[in-house]
Short mmCIF file of C-alpha atoms in Angstrom, two decimals:
data_model
loop_
_atom_site.label_atom_id
_atom_site.label_comp_id
_atom_site.label_asym_id
_atom_site.label_seq_id
_atom_site.Cartn_x
_atom_site.Cartn_y
_atom_site.Cartn_z
CA MET A 13 186.68 264.37 212.55
CA ASP A 14 189.76 266.36 211.72
CA ALA A 15 189.76 269.45 209.53
CA LEU A 16 191.01 267.58 206.47
CA LEU A 17 188.18 265.02 206.66
CA VAL A 18 185.60 267.78 207.18
CA GLU A 19 186.95 269.65 204.16
CA SER A 20 186.89 266.47 202.08
CA PHE A 21 183.32 265.70 203.13
CA GLU A 22 182.24 269.28 202.36
CA LYS A 23 183.74 268.94 198.86
CA LEU A 24 181.87 265.69 198.35
CA LEU A 25 178.59 267.34 199.32
CA GLN A 26 179.25 270.35 197.11
CA GLY A 27 179.71 267.99 194.19
CA VAL A 28 176.74 265.68 194.73
CA CYS A 29 174.23 267.79 196.63
CA SER A 30 173.51 270.90 194.60
CA PRO A 31 170.29 272.84 195.27
CA ALA A 32 168.89 271.48 191.99
CA ILE A 33 169.52 267.88 193.09
CA VAL A 34 167.96 268.52 196.49
CA ARG A 35 164.84 270.05 194.90
CA ALA A 36 164.57 267.14 192.46
CA VAL A 37 164.79 264.56 195.25
CA GLU A 38 162.20 266.48 197.28
CA ARG A 39 159.89 266.31 194.25
CA ALA A 40 160.09 262.50 194.36
CA ALA A 41 163.10 262.07 192.07
CA ASP A 42 165.24 258.99 192.54
CA ALA A 43 167.98 259.60 195.13
CA SER A 44 169.88 256.40 194.37
CA ALA A 45 172.69 258.10 192.41
CA LEU A 46 173.22 260.59 195.23
CA TRP A 47 173.08 257.79 197.80
CA ALA A 48 175.58 255.71 195.81
CA GLU A 49 178.06 258.62 195.78
CA VAL A 50 177.71 259.11 199.53
CA GLU A 51 178.03 255.39 200.20
CA ALA A 52 181.08 255.04 197.94
CA SER A 53 182.81 257.83 199.85
CA GLY A 54 183.16 255.63 202.94
CA TYR A 55 181.79 258.27 205.32
CA LEU A 56 178.84 256.06 206.22
CA ASP A 57 181.24 253.86 208.20
CA LEU A 58 182.55 256.71 210.33
CA LEU A 59 181.11 255.14 213.50
CA VAL A 60 182.00 251.51 212.62
CA PRO A 61 184.79 250.33 214.94
CA GLU A 62 186.47 248.06 212.35
CA ALA A 63 186.77 251.03 209.97
CA GLY A 64 188.68 253.02 212.58
CA GLY A 65 185.34 254.28 213.82
CA GLY A 66 185.17 257.56 215.55
CA THR A 67 182.93 258.96 218.21
CA LEU A 68 179.78 261.04 217.98
CA ARG A 69 182.07 264.04 218.39
CA ASP A 70 183.85 262.96 215.21
CA ALA A 71 180.58 262.49 213.32
CA PHE A 72 178.98 265.76 214.40
CA PRO A 73 180.81 268.00 211.87
CA ALA A 74 179.66 265.68 209.08
CA TRP A 75 176.09 265.92 210.33
CA LEU A 76 176.34 269.71 210.43
CA ALA A 77 177.59 269.69 206.84
CA CYS A 78 174.61 267.52 205.84
CA GLY A 79 172.29 270.14 207.29
CA ALA A 80 174.15 272.98 205.63
CA HIS A 81 173.79 271.27 202.25
CA THR A 82 170.25 270.00 203.00
CA LEU A 83 171.35 266.48 202.13
CA PRO A 84 168.08 264.68 201.25
CA VAL A 85 169.25 261.21 202.28
CA PRO A 86 169.56 259.85 205.84
CA LEU A 87 173.35 259.90 206.27
CA ALA A 88 173.34 260.47 210.04
CA GLN A 89 170.81 257.71 210.67
CA THR A 90 172.77 255.32 208.46
CA MET A 91 176.07 256.14 210.18
CA TRP A 92 174.43 255.51 213.53
CA THR A 93 172.81 252.26 212.39
CA ARG A 94 176.01 250.90 210.90
CA GLY A 95 177.92 251.76 214.06
CA VAL A 96 175.34 250.10 216.32
CA LEU A 97 175.11 246.98 214.14
CA ALA A 98 178.88 246.64 214.01
CA ALA A 99 179.20 247.14 217.77
CA ALA A 100 176.55 244.42 218.27
CA GLY A 101 178.51 242.08 216.02
CA LEU A 102 175.78 241.90 213.38
CA PRO A 103 176.83 241.58 209.75
CA LEU A 104 176.30 244.84 207.92
CA PRO A 105 175.31 243.65 204.44
CA ALA A 106 172.49 241.35 205.60
CA ALA A 107 171.22 243.74 208.23
CA PHE A 108 171.64 246.76 206.02
CA GLU A 109 169.25 245.52 203.33
CA GLY A 110 166.38 246.03 205.77
CA VAL A 111 167.76 249.43 206.71
CA GLU A 112 167.86 250.44 203.04
CA LYS A 113 164.20 249.51 202.71
CA LEU A 114 163.43 251.47 205.85
CA VAL A 115 165.34 254.45 204.46
CA GLU A 116 163.29 254.33 201.26
CA LEU A 117 160.06 254.20 203.24
CA ASN A 118 161.24 257.14 205.37
CA LEU A 119 161.99 259.13 202.23
CA GLN A 120 158.52 258.38 200.88
CA VAL A 121 156.91 259.51 204.13
CA ALA A 122 159.04 262.66 204.21
CA ARG A 123 158.07 263.51 200.62
CA ALA A 124 154.39 262.99 201.42
CA ALA A 125 154.68 265.19 204.52
CA LEU A 126 156.43 267.92 202.55
CA GLU A 127 153.78 267.76 199.87
CA GLU A 128 150.99 267.95 202.43
CA ALA A 129 152.67 270.91 204.15
CA ALA A 130 153.03 272.67 200.79
CA ASP A 131 149.35 272.06 200.01
CA ASN A 132 148.32 273.39 203.43
CA THR A 133 150.52 276.45 202.96
CA ARG A 134 149.05 277.14 199.53
CA ALA A 135 145.54 276.81 200.96
CA ALA A 136 146.34 279.15 203.85
CA LEU A 137 147.86 281.72 201.53
CA SER A 138 144.87 281.66 199.21
CA VAL A 139 142.28 282.63 201.84
CA LYS A 140 140.61 285.98 201.52
CA ASP A 141 139.51 286.58 205.11
CA ALA A 142 139.91 285.24 208.66
CA GLN A 143 136.71 283.17 208.48
CA GLU A 144 138.02 281.27 205.51
CA LEU A 145 141.32 280.66 207.32
CA LEU A 146 139.51 279.28 210.37
CA ALA A 147 137.51 276.95 208.12
CA LEU A 148 140.72 275.26 207.00
#
């Protein structure tokens, strides 16, 4: 991924992935508007050969940017899936509907895990002595 593409992708993330949006999505807000922006950008097809697909080396800077902006949608997994499906000759729209459902389920599981971790942290921080902590 050349410097111009990285810069363009960074600008996209700055515009659609503010800390407030990330926090809202983590609190079970709908991520579809964010996902639509990312999908419309065309970056999801970075590893698709017909789209001039690049290599993992090309995708890595985009994945780093996702981490830096704590992008709360599975961009890397989707890039990878689209690339693999295209390389296997499978049609993306039909195959991708199942992937979208899987992505939504993954987001639900991630939210539940984050909520459970937050509850456990609150419980651990509220203990008054070591015995109480061990009882958790």
